[in-house]
Amino acid sequence: MADSNTKELYILAEFESAAALYHAAEKMRDAGCRHFDCHSPFPIHGMDAAMGLERSPLGWIAGLCATFGALGGVALQWYASTIAYPLVISGKPFFSFQAYLPVTFALGVLMAAGASLFGMLGLNRLPQFHHPLFNSERFKRVTDDGFFISAIAVNNAEGDKLQKFLESIGGSNIEVLKD
Amino acid sequence: MMRYDEGTYRITEPGSFGTRSLIVGIAGLAVSAIGYFLNPAQFFHSYLNAFIFWFNIAMGSLFFVMLHHLVAARWSVTLRRLAENVMMQTPLMLLFFLPLLLGLHDLFHWTHHEAVEADLILQKKAPYLNITFFVVRAAVFFGVWNAVSVLLFKASLKQDLNPEEAITKRMRVISAFGIIAYAFTFSFASFDWLMSLDAHWYSTIFGVYIFSGSLVAIISFLVIVLFFMRRQGILRNMTTTEHFHDLGKLLFAFTVFWAYIAFSQYFLIWYANIPEETIWFRNRWVGSWKGVSLLLVMGHFVLPFFILITRSAKRKAVFLTVMAFWMLFMRWVDLYWVIMPGLQEQGFNLSWFDLTAFIGIGGIFVWSLLKRIAAHPLIPVKDPQLKASVEFISE
């Protein structure tokens, strides 16, 4: 068992089926446990609600970046066509906002798309080269027919409590993993 | 108060709203008829405005149903019959189209022989823009729309009795051909009935512009109908917040689509700066028309864009319904902005007939719609995807 000054522990418990995993997630949620994750070979409908996950802030990140991109697009074109290169093009004013809209729109979309991708990776903490869960032999079955819950404990006492709780809600083959 | 049976999904008591709509509709049309004698030019423009508004709702519905079949949508199965009932108002719109034939001279400059003789451009356009061909085209358009609507509706009713895979396939095939025919007929109908009001002016995207607006109209209309039905306790067990959420998403998407098309039309004309094209926008930038143009930009795009972008706005049925009413109002303003500047060149001048024609056609439209709603089950009861639609979660 780990010393109290090592990193967090991962308690891994296996469940029989997708339904068992779903109900176990509900019990974890109702017990007030927040730092846990469910692992299954396929997406399980309604799992977000069963786990009590909050809505991802990704939308706000994408929205803010899109606004920034759009404003940046206007600023870029305003600077280019009124200060850097004030050229008369087909008799239009230097600051012709109509002509700026396609680029403004495109930059807004580009920034939103980029923020969605990289924001998602950031929030997921991906890419990761290794994860303590990979130390478990059983866990390899998660891509085939295994259903698991992994919960994070900061010290041994909490780890023991989690083990007992996972056992009580139907978890089997419980393992304690660390880096 | 409307009542319905939760077992058969049929309306058992239609309530008095339909009859009241009919009375309001007839009264509206009767007052409008006075306008025909007092000020025919104003009357026909107001009538055309109201006609296109309600026509766009029926047409948008036809598209919604065909799209539903083509993409094999699941979430909208519980809403399909509602959309089909609206779609089946197309024959009624044919009836409302007929009075316009009396007003061709008041509406369309190109119908005047002496005007065409003095105008080289109109002479060149005469092989297309002449009354005979105009009427023939309208007949073809309505023929196609009615045929597709009736075929789809009949197949759908057949499915109520017999949930065969073949019927689902059949509706998909009808939609596949129907949507191609729809694209051409809707576009040319927009050219004929709206763009040719200013016969010199042309814009190839114009049909898409009106089409994008009709999508906003039908989604708003469905939100409103669904909201009021649920308030009467109807379809409560078959629709959820998730359906409002998805309708809200589509309302948002089509509002943006409308703005995209509207801007594309404006942008190319602005850039090229060719007088024969820019005159159309110039006519909408003089006097008080400038205010209407700005109202459209703000009210039909900027405001709904920032309001509907949030998740909670789409999931609160009351709020979404208020937005749907606002968008329908904007649809009317958009059509007013397309139609009226030809008649009122210095600035807009609201007429009583704008209102009476609107409630005249609208009252009868609603009455006819409610009659059809009451005649059949409110949902496609045997659709294989019905359960998936009710349990659907909008992610």
Coordinates of C-alpha atoms in Angstrom, one line a residue:
Chain A
M1 CA 0.0 0.0 0.0
A2 CA 1.1 3.5 -0.8
D3 CA 2.5 6.0 1.7
S4 CA 0.4 9.0 2.5
N5 CA 2.8 11.3 0.6
T6 CA 2.5 9.5 -2.8
K7 CA 0.2 10.5 -5.6
E8 CA -3.5 9.7 -5.8
L9 CA -4.7 6.2 -5.9
Y10 CA -7.0 4.7 -8.5
I11 CA -9.6 2.2 -7.2
L12 CA -10.8 0.0 -10.1
A13 CA -13.9 -2.1 -9.8
E14 CA -15.4 -4.3 -12.4
F15 CA -19.2 -4.7 -13.2
E16 CA -21.1 -7.4 -14.9
S17 CA -23.0 -5.5 -17.6
A18 CA -23.7 -2.0 -19.0
A19 CA -26.9 -1.9 -16.8
A20 CA -24.9 -2.8 -13.7
L21 CA -22.4 -0.1 -14.5
Y22 CA -25.2 2.4 -15.1
H23 CA -26.8 1.8 -11.7
A24 CA -23.5 1.7 -9.9
A25 CA -22.7 5.1 -11.4
E26 CA -26.0 6.4 -10.1
K27 CA -25.1 5.1 -6.6
M28 CA -21.7 6.7 -6.8
R29 CA -23.4 10.0 -7.7
D30 CA -26.0 9.7 -5.0
A31 CA -23.2 9.0 -2.4
G32 CA -21.7 12.3 -3.3
C33 CA -18.6 10.9 -5.0
R34 CA -17.4 13.2 -7.7
H35 CA -13.9 12.0 -8.8
F36 CA -14.8 8.8 -10.6
D37 CA -15.1 7.7 -14.2
C38 CA -16.9 4.9 -16.0
H39 CA -15.3 2.8 -18.7
S40 CA -17.2 0.6 -21.2
P41 CA -16.5 -0.8 -24.7
F42 CA -19.3 1.4 -26.1
P43 CA -21.2 4.6 -25.2
I44 CA -24.0 4.1 -22.7
H45 CA -27.0 6.2 -23.3
G46 CA -27.9 8.5 -20.4
M47 CA -24.5 7.9 -18.6
D48 CA -23.8 11.6 -18.2
A49 CA -26.9 12.1 -16.1
A50 CA -26.3 8.8 -14.2
M51 CA -22.8 10.0 -13.3
G52 CA -24.1 13.4 -12.3
L53 CA -21.7 15.1 -14.7
E54 CA -22.1 18.8 -15.1
R55 CA -22.4 20.5 -18.5
S56 CA -19.0 21.0 -20.2
P57 CA -17.8 24.5 -20.3
L58 CA -16.5 23.9 -23.8
G59 CA -19.3 25.8 -25.4
W60 CA -18.3 29.0 -23.5
I61 CA -14.7 28.5 -24.5
A62 CA -15.6 28.1 -28.2
G63 CA -18.0 31.1 -28.0
L64 CA -15.4 33.3 -26.4
C65 CA -12.7 32.3 -29.0
A66 CA -15.2 32.8 -31.8
T67 CA -15.9 36.3 -30.6
F68 CA -12.2 37.0 -30.3
G69 CA -11.7 35.6 -33.8
A70 CA -14.4 37.7 -35.3
L71 CA -13.2 40.9 -33.7
G72 CA -9.6 40.0 -34.7
G73 CA -10.9 39.6 -38.3
V74 CA -12.4 43.0 -38.3
A75 CA -9.4 44.6 -36.7
L76 CA -7.0 42.9 -39.2
Q77 CA -9.0 44.2 -42.2
W78 CA -9.6 47.6 -40.8
Y79 CA -5.8 48.0 -40.2
A80 CA -4.8 46.6 -43.6
S81 CA -7.2 48.7 -45.6
T82 CA -7.3 52.0 -43.8
I83 CA -3.8 52.3 -42.2
A84 CA -1.3 49.9 -43.9
Y85 CA -2.6 50.0 -47.4
P86 CA -5.3 52.6 -47.9
L87 CA -6.3 51.8 -51.5
V88 CA -9.4 52.8 -53.3
I89 CA -11.0 49.5 -54.6
S90 CA -13.9 49.9 -57.1
G91 CA -14.8 53.3 -55.6
K92 CA -15.6 51.9 -52.2
P93 CA -14.7 53.6 -48.9
F94 CA -11.5 52.4 -47.2
F95 CA -13.6 51.1 -44.3
S96 CA -16.1 48.9 -46.2
F97 CA -17.5 46.7 -43.5
Q98 CA -19.6 44.7 -46.0
A99 CA -16.4 43.4 -47.6
Y100 CA -15.0 42.4 -44.3
L101 CA -17.8 40.0 -43.3
P102 CA -16.7 36.9 -45.1
V103 CA -13.2 36.9 -43.5
T104 CA -14.7 37.9 -40.2
F105 CA -17.1 35.0 -40.3
A106 CA -14.4 32.6 -41.4
L107 CA -12.1 33.7 -38.6
G108 CA -14.9 33.3 -36.1
V109 CA -15.6 29.8 -37.3
L110 CA -12.0 28.9 -37.4
M111 CA -11.4 30.1 -33.9
A112 CA -14.5 28.3 -32.7
A113 CA -13.5 25.1 -34.3
G114 CA -9.9 25.3 -33.0
A115 CA -11.1 26.2 -29.5
S116 CA -13.5 23.2 -29.6
L117 CA -10.8 20.8 -30.6
F118 CA -8.0 22.0 -28.3
G119 CA -10.4 23.0 -25.5
M120 CA -11.8 19.4 -25.6
L121 CA -8.2 18.0 -25.5
G122 CA -7.3 20.3 -22.7
L123 CA -10.4 19.5 -20.6
N124 CA -9.8 15.8 -21.2
R125 CA -6.1 16.1 -20.4
L126 CA -5.3 14.4 -23.7
P127 CA -3.0 13.3 -25.2
Q128 CA -1.6 11.2 -22.3
F129 CA 1.1 8.6 -22.9
H130 CA 0.3 6.5 -19.9
H131 CA -2.3 6.2 -17.2
P132 CA -2.2 4.3 -13.9
L133 CA -5.3 2.3 -15.1
F134 CA -3.2 0.6 -17.7
N135 CA -1.2 -1.1 -15.0
S136 CA -4.2 -3.4 -14.6
E137 CA -4.3 -6.6 -16.6
R138 CA -8.1 -6.9 -16.3
F139 CA -8.6 -3.3 -17.5
K140 CA -7.5 -4.4 -21.0
R141 CA -10.9 -6.0 -21.4
V142 CA -12.5 -2.5 -21.4
T143 CA -12.2 -2.4 -25.2
D144 CA -13.9 -5.8 -25.5
D145 CA -16.4 -6.8 -22.8
G146 CA -15.4 -5.2 -19.5
F147 CA -17.3 -2.6 -17.6
F148 CA -15.4 -0.6 -15.0
I149 CA -15.6 2.2 -12.5
S150 CA -12.4 3.9 -11.5
A151 CA -12.5 6.2 -8.5
I152 CA -9.7 8.5 -7.3
A153 CA -8.6 8.6 -3.7
V154 CA -6.1 11.0 -2.2
N155 CA -5.0 8.8 0.6
N156 CA -5.2 5.3 2.0
A157 CA -8.1 5.9 4.3
E158 CA -10.2 7.3 1.5
G159 CA -9.0 4.4 -0.7
D160 CA -10.2 1.8 1.8
K161 CA -13.6 3.6 2.1
L162 CA -14.0 3.6 -1.7
Q163 CA -13.1 0.0 -2.0
K164 CA -15.8 -1.0 0.5
F165 CA -18.3 1.2 -1.1
L166 CA -17.6 -0.1 -4.6
E167 CA -17.9 -3.6 -3.3
S168 CA -21.2 -2.8 -1.6
I169 CA -22.7 -1.6 -4.9
G170 CA -21.8 -4.7 -6.8
G171 CA -18.2 -4.2 -7.9
S172 CA -15.9 -7.1 -8.2
N173 CA -12.2 -7.8 -8.8
I174 CA -11.3 -4.6 -7.0
E175 CA -7.8 -3.3 -7.6
V176 CA -5.8 -0.4 -6.2
L177 CA -3.6 1.2 -8.8
K178 CA -1.0 3.9 -8.7
D179 CA 1.7 5.3 -10.9
Chain B
M1 CA -61.1 23.7 -24.7
M2 CA -59.7 20.9 -26.9
R3 CA -59.7 17.4 -25.6
Y4 CA -58.0 14.3 -26.8
D5 CA -57.8 10.6 -26.1
E6 CA -54.4 9.4 -25.0
G7 CA -55.1 5.9 -26.2
T8 CA -55.9 6.6 -29.8
Y9 CA -54.2 10.0 -30.1
R10 CA -57.3 11.5 -31.6
I11 CA -59.1 14.7 -30.8
T12 CA -62.4 13.9 -29.1
E13 CA -63.6 17.5 -28.6
P14 CA -62.3 20.0 -31.1
G15 CA -63.2 23.1 -29.0
S16 CA -64.3 26.4 -30.3
F17 CA -61.0 27.9 -31.4
G18 CA -61.4 26.7 -35.0
T19 CA -64.8 28.1 -35.4
R20 CA -63.7 31.4 -33.9
S21 CA -60.8 31.5 -36.3
L22 CA -63.1 30.9 -39.2
I23 CA -65.3 33.8 -38.2
V24 CA -62.3 36.1 -37.8
G25 CA -61.0 34.9 -41.1
I26 CA -64.2 35.5 -43.0
A27 CA -64.6 38.9 -41.3
G28 CA -61.0 39.8 -42.3
L29 CA -61.5 38.7 -45.9
A30 CA -64.8 40.6 -46.1
V31 CA -63.2 43.8 -44.9
S32 CA -60.3 43.2 -47.4
A33 CA -62.9 42.8 -50.2
I34 CA -63.9 46.4 -49.6
G35 CA -60.3 47.3 -50.3
Y36 CA -60.6 45.6 -53.7
F37 CA -63.1 48.4 -54.6
L38 CA -61.5 51.3 -52.7
N39 CA -57.8 50.9 -53.5
P40 CA -57.1 47.8 -55.6
A41 CA -53.3 48.4 -55.9
Q42 CA -53.0 48.5 -52.1
F43 CA -55.4 45.7 -51.6
F44 CA -53.5 43.3 -53.9
H45 CA -50.2 44.1 -52.5
S46 CA -51.5 43.5 -48.9
Y47 CA -53.2 40.4 -50.1
L48 CA -50.0 39.1 -51.8
N49 CA -48.1 39.8 -48.6
A50 CA -50.5 37.8 -46.5
F51 CA -50.8 35.1 -49.1
I52 CA -47.0 34.5 -49.3
F53 CA -46.7 34.5 -45.5
W54 CA -49.2 31.7 -45.0
F55 CA -48.1 30.0 -48.2
N56 CA -44.5 29.9 -47.0
I57 CA -45.6 28.1 -43.8
A58 CA -47.4 25.4 -45.8
M59 CA -44.4 25.1 -48.2
G60 CA -41.9 25.0 -45.3
S61 CA -43.9 22.2 -43.9
L62 CA -43.7 20.2 -47.1
F63 CA -40.0 20.6 -47.0
F64 CA -39.8 19.6 -43.4
V65 CA -41.7 16.4 -44.0
M66 CA -39.6 15.5 -47.1
L67 CA -36.4 16.2 -45.2
H68 CA -37.7 14.1 -42.3
H69 CA -38.2 11.1 -44.6
L70 CA -34.9 11.6 -46.6
V71 CA -32.7 11.7 -43.5
A72 CA -34.7 9.0 -41.7
A73 CA -35.1 11.4 -38.8
R74 CA -36.1 9.8 -35.5
W75 CA -36.6 12.8 -33.1
S76 CA -39.3 14.4 -35.2
V77 CA -41.6 11.4 -35.6
T78 CA -44.0 12.6 -33.0
L79 CA -44.1 16.0 -34.8
R80 CA -44.5 14.5 -38.2
R81 CA -48.3 14.4 -38.4
L82 CA -48.5 18.0 -37.2
A83 CA -46.2 19.0 -40.0
E84 CA -48.1 16.9 -42.5
N85 CA -51.3 18.6 -41.4
V86 CA -49.8 22.0 -42.2
M87 CA -48.4 20.6 -45.4
M88 CA -51.9 19.6 -46.5
Q89 CA -53.0 23.2 -46.5
T90 CA -51.3 23.5 -49.9
P91 CA -54.6 22.9 -51.7
L92 CA -56.1 25.7 -49.6
M93 CA -53.3 28.0 -50.7
L94 CA -54.3 27.3 -54.3
L95 CA -57.7 28.6 -53.5
F96 CA -56.2 31.7 -52.0
F97 CA -53.9 32.1 -55.0
L98 CA -56.8 32.5 -57.5
P99 CA -57.9 36.0 -56.4
L100 CA -54.3 37.2 -57.3
L101 CA -55.1 36.4 -60.9
L102 CA -57.6 39.3 -60.8
G103 CA -54.9 41.7 -59.7
L104 CA -52.1 40.9 -62.1
H105 CA -52.4 44.4 -63.6
D106 CA -52.3 46.0 -60.2
L107 CA -49.3 44.0 -59.1
F108 CA -47.1 43.3 -62.1
H109 CA -45.8 46.1 -64.4
W110 CA -44.9 43.6 -67.1
T111 CA -48.6 42.7 -67.7
H112 CA -49.2 46.1 -69.3
H113 CA -48.9 45.9 -73.0
E114 CA -48.1 49.6 -73.5
A115 CA -45.4 49.3 -70.8
V116 CA -43.8 46.3 -72.6
E117 CA -43.9 48.1 -75.9
A118 CA -42.0 51.0 -74.6
D119 CA -39.4 48.9 -72.8
L120 CA -36.7 46.9 -74.5
I121 CA -35.8 44.8 -71.5
L122 CA -39.4 43.8 -70.9
Q123 CA -39.7 42.9 -74.5
K124 CA -36.8 40.6 -74.2
K125 CA -38.3 39.0 -71.1
A126 CA -41.8 38.7 -72.6
P127 CA -41.3 35.0 -73.7
Y128 CA -41.1 34.2 -70.0
L129 CA -43.0 37.0 -68.4
N130 CA -46.4 36.9 -70.1
I131 CA -49.8 36.2 -68.5
T132 CA -50.5 32.9 -70.2
F133 CA -47.1 31.3 -69.3
F134 CA -47.4 32.8 -65.8
V135 CA -50.7 31.1 -65.2
V136 CA -49.5 27.8 -66.7
R137 CA -46.5 27.8 -64.4
A138 CA -48.6 28.5 -61.4
A139 CA -50.8 25.6 -62.3
V140 CA -47.7 23.3 -62.7
F141 CA -46.3 24.5 -59.4
F142 CA -49.5 23.8 -57.5
G143 CA -49.9 20.6 -59.3
V144 CA -46.5 19.4 -58.2
W145 CA -46.9 20.6 -54.6
N146 CA -50.4 19.1 -54.2
A147 CA -49.4 15.8 -55.8
V148 CA -46.4 15.4 -53.5
S149 CA -48.3 16.5 -50.4
V150 CA -51.2 14.2 -51.1
L151 CA -49.0 11.2 -51.9
L152 CA -47.0 11.7 -48.7
F153 CA -50.1 12.2 -46.6
K154 CA -51.9 9.1 -48.0
A155 CA -48.8 6.9 -47.4
S156 CA -48.6 8.3 -43.9
L157 CA -52.2 7.4 -43.1
K158 CA -51.7 4.0 -44.6
Q159 CA -48.8 3.5 -42.2
D160 CA -51.2 4.2 -39.3
L161 CA -53.0 1.0 -40.1
N162 CA -50.1 -1.1 -41.2
P163 CA -46.5 -0.5 -40.1
E164 CA -44.8 -2.0 -43.1
E165 CA -41.2 -1.3 -44.0
A166 CA -42.3 -0.8 -47.6
I167 CA -44.4 2.3 -46.6
T168 CA -41.5 4.0 -45.0
K169 CA -39.4 3.3 -48.1
R170 CA -42.2 4.6 -50.3
M171 CA -42.4 7.9 -48.4
R172 CA -38.6 8.2 -48.8
V173 CA -38.8 7.6 -52.6
I174 CA -41.6 10.2 -52.9
S175 CA -39.5 12.7 -50.9
A176 CA -36.4 12.0 -53.0
F177 CA -38.1 13.0 -56.2
G178 CA -40.3 15.5 -54.5
I179 CA -37.5 17.5 -53.0
I180 CA -35.9 18.0 -56.5
A181 CA -39.2 19.1 -58.0
Y182 CA -39.7 21.3 -54.9
A183 CA -36.4 23.1 -55.4
F184 CA -37.2 24.1 -58.9
T185 CA -40.9 24.9 -58.4
F186 CA -40.4 26.9 -55.2
S187 CA -37.5 28.9 -56.7
F188 CA -39.5 29.8 -59.9
A189 CA -42.6 30.5 -57.9
S190 CA -40.6 33.1 -55.9
F191 CA -39.3 34.6 -59.2
D192 CA -42.8 34.8 -60.6
W193 CA -44.8 36.0 -57.6
L194 CA -42.3 38.2 -55.8
M195 CA -39.2 39.0 -57.9
S196 CA -41.2 39.9 -61.0
L197 CA -42.9 42.7 -59.0
D198 CA -39.8 44.6 -60.1
A199 CA -39.5 43.1 -63.6
H200 CA -36.2 44.7 -64.5
W201 CA -34.4 43.3 -61.4
Y202 CA -33.0 39.9 -61.1
S203 CA -31.2 37.8 -58.5
T204 CA -30.5 34.1 -59.0
I205 CA -30.4 33.5 -55.3
F206 CA -33.8 35.1 -54.7
G207 CA -35.7 31.7 -54.6
V208 CA -33.3 30.4 -51.9
Y209 CA -33.8 33.7 -50.0
I210 CA -37.6 33.2 -49.8
F211 CA -37.0 29.4 -49.1
S212 CA -34.7 30.1 -46.2
G213 CA -37.4 32.4 -44.7
S214 CA -40.1 29.8 -45.1
L215 CA -38.0 27.4 -43.1
V216 CA -37.8 30.0 -40.2
A217 CA -41.6 30.3 -40.6
I218 CA -42.5 26.6 -40.4
I219 CA -40.2 25.9 -37.4
S220 CA -41.7 28.9 -35.6
F221 CA -45.2 27.8 -36.5
L222 CA -44.6 24.3 -35.2
V223 CA -43.2 25.6 -31.9
I224 CA -46.3 27.7 -31.4
V225 CA -48.8 24.9 -32.4
L226 CA -47.0 22.4 -30.2
F227 CA -46.8 24.9 -27.3
F228 CA -50.6 25.6 -27.4
M229 CA -51.5 21.9 -27.9
R230 CA -49.4 21.0 -24.8
R231 CA -51.1 23.7 -22.8
Q232 CA -54.4 22.1 -23.6
G233 CA -53.0 18.8 -22.3
I234 CA -52.6 17.4 -25.8
L235 CA -49.5 15.3 -26.8
R236 CA -48.1 15.9 -23.3
N237 CA -47.2 12.2 -23.1
M238 CA -45.6 12.1 -26.5
T239 CA -43.5 15.3 -26.6
T240 CA -40.9 16.5 -24.2
T241 CA -38.6 19.5 -23.6
E242 CA -36.2 17.7 -25.9
H243 CA -38.5 18.3 -28.8
F244 CA -38.6 22.0 -28.0
H245 CA -34.9 22.0 -27.7
D246 CA -34.4 20.5 -31.2
L247 CA -37.0 22.8 -32.7
G248 CA -35.1 25.6 -31.1
K249 CA -31.9 24.5 -32.6
L250 CA -33.5 24.4 -36.0
L251 CA -35.0 27.8 -35.5
F252 CA -31.6 29.1 -34.6
A253 CA -29.9 27.3 -37.6
F254 CA -32.5 28.5 -40.1
T255 CA -32.3 32.1 -38.8
V256 CA -28.6 32.0 -39.4
F257 CA -29.2 30.3 -42.8
W258 CA -31.6 33.1 -43.7
A259 CA -29.0 35.8 -42.8
Y260 CA -26.4 33.9 -44.7
I261 CA -28.5 33.9 -47.9
A262 CA -29.7 37.4 -47.4
F263 CA -26.2 38.7 -47.0
S264 CA -24.9 36.6 -50.0
Q265 CA -27.6 38.3 -52.1
Y266 CA -26.7 41.8 -50.8
F267 CA -23.0 41.3 -50.8
L268 CA -22.6 40.3 -54.5
I269 CA -24.9 43.2 -55.6
W270 CA -23.0 45.6 -53.4
Y271 CA -19.6 44.5 -54.6
A272 CA -20.4 44.5 -58.3
N273 CA -22.2 47.8 -58.0
I274 CA -24.2 47.5 -61.2
P275 CA -27.0 50.0 -61.3
E276 CA -29.7 47.6 -62.6
E277 CA -29.0 45.4 -59.6
T278 CA -28.3 47.9 -56.9
I279 CA -31.6 49.8 -57.6
W280 CA -33.5 47.1 -55.7
F281 CA -31.5 47.8 -52.5
R282 CA -31.5 51.5 -53.1
N283 CA -35.3 51.4 -53.2
R284 CA -35.2 49.8 -49.8
W285 CA -32.8 52.4 -48.4
V286 CA -34.9 55.6 -49.1
G287 CA -37.1 57.3 -46.5
S288 CA -38.6 55.1 -43.8
W289 CA -37.6 52.0 -45.8
K290 CA -34.1 52.4 -44.4
G291 CA -35.6 51.8 -40.9
V292 CA -37.3 48.6 -42.1
S293 CA -34.1 47.4 -43.6
L294 CA -32.2 47.9 -40.4
L295 CA -35.1 46.3 -38.4
L296 CA -34.7 43.2 -40.5
V297 CA -30.9 43.0 -40.0
M298 CA -31.3 43.5 -36.2
G299 CA -34.7 41.7 -35.6
H300 CA -34.4 38.9 -38.1
F301 CA -30.8 38.1 -37.4
V302 CA -28.7 39.9 -34.7
L303 CA -31.2 39.7 -31.9
P304 CA -32.4 36.1 -32.4
F305 CA -28.8 35.0 -33.0
F306 CA -27.7 36.1 -29.6
I307 CA -30.9 35.1 -27.8
L308 CA -31.3 31.6 -29.3
I309 CA -27.6 30.7 -29.1
T310 CA -28.0 29.8 -25.4
R311 CA -29.2 26.3 -24.4
S312 CA -31.7 27.6 -21.9
A313 CA -33.5 29.8 -24.4
K314 CA -34.3 26.7 -26.5
R315 CA -35.4 24.5 -23.6
K316 CA -37.9 27.0 -22.0
A317 CA -41.0 26.3 -24.0
V318 CA -42.7 29.7 -23.0
F319 CA -39.6 31.6 -24.0
L320 CA -39.1 29.7 -27.2
T321 CA -42.7 30.4 -28.1
V322 CA -42.3 34.1 -27.6
M323 CA -39.3 34.0 -29.9
A324 CA -41.3 32.0 -32.4
F325 CA -44.0 34.7 -32.5
W326 CA -41.3 37.3 -32.9
M327 CA -39.7 35.4 -35.8
L328 CA -43.1 35.0 -37.5
F329 CA -43.5 38.8 -37.2
M330 CA -40.1 39.2 -38.7
R331 CA -41.1 36.9 -41.6
W332 CA -44.0 39.2 -42.3
V333 CA -41.8 42.2 -42.1
D334 CA -39.3 40.6 -44.5
L335 CA -42.0 39.9 -47.1
Y336 CA -43.4 43.4 -46.6
W337 CA -40.0 44.7 -47.3
V338 CA -39.8 42.6 -50.5
I339 CA -43.2 43.4 -51.8
M340 CA -44.2 47.0 -50.7
P341 CA -41.4 49.3 -51.9
G342 CA -42.7 48.9 -55.5
L343 CA -46.0 50.4 -54.4
Q344 CA -44.8 52.9 -51.8
E345 CA -41.6 54.3 -53.1
Q346 CA -41.0 57.1 -50.6
G347 CA -41.4 55.2 -47.5
F348 CA -43.6 52.5 -46.0
N349 CA -47.2 53.3 -45.3
L350 CA -49.1 50.6 -43.3
S351 CA -52.6 50.0 -44.5
W352 CA -55.6 48.4 -42.8
F353 CA -55.7 45.9 -45.5
D354 CA -52.3 44.6 -44.5
L355 CA -53.9 43.5 -41.2
T356 CA -57.3 42.3 -42.6
A357 CA -55.7 40.3 -45.4
F358 CA -53.3 38.7 -42.9
I359 CA -56.0 37.6 -40.4
G360 CA -58.4 36.8 -43.3
I361 CA -56.2 34.2 -44.8
G362 CA -54.7 33.2 -41.5
G363 CA -58.0 32.7 -39.8
I364 CA -59.2 30.3 -42.5
F365 CA -55.8 28.6 -42.6
V366 CA -55.9 27.9 -38.8
W367 CA -59.5 26.7 -39.1
S368 CA -58.7 24.4 -41.9
L369 CA -55.6 23.2 -40.1
L370 CA -57.5 22.4 -36.9
K371 CA -60.1 20.5 -38.9
R372 CA -57.5 18.3 -40.4
I373 CA -55.7 17.9 -37.0
A374 CA -59.0 16.6 -35.6
A375 CA -59.7 14.2 -38.4
H376 CA -56.7 11.9 -37.9
P377 CA -54.5 10.6 -35.1
L378 CA -52.1 13.4 -33.9
I379 CA -49.0 11.2 -34.4
P380 CA -48.0 8.5 -36.8
V381 CA -49.2 5.8 -34.4
K382 CA -47.5 2.9 -36.1
D383 CA -44.3 4.5 -37.2
P384 CA -41.5 2.0 -36.3
Q385 CA -39.4 4.9 -34.9
L386 CA -42.2 6.4 -32.7
K387 CA -40.8 5.1 -29.4
A388 CA -37.3 6.3 -30.3
S389 CA -38.8 9.8 -31.0
V390 CA -40.6 10.0 -27.7
E391 CA -37.6 8.9 -25.7
F392 CA -35.2 11.0 -27.7
I393 CA -32.7 13.1 -25.8
S394 CA -31.3 16.2 -27.4
E395 CA -27.6 16.2 -26.7

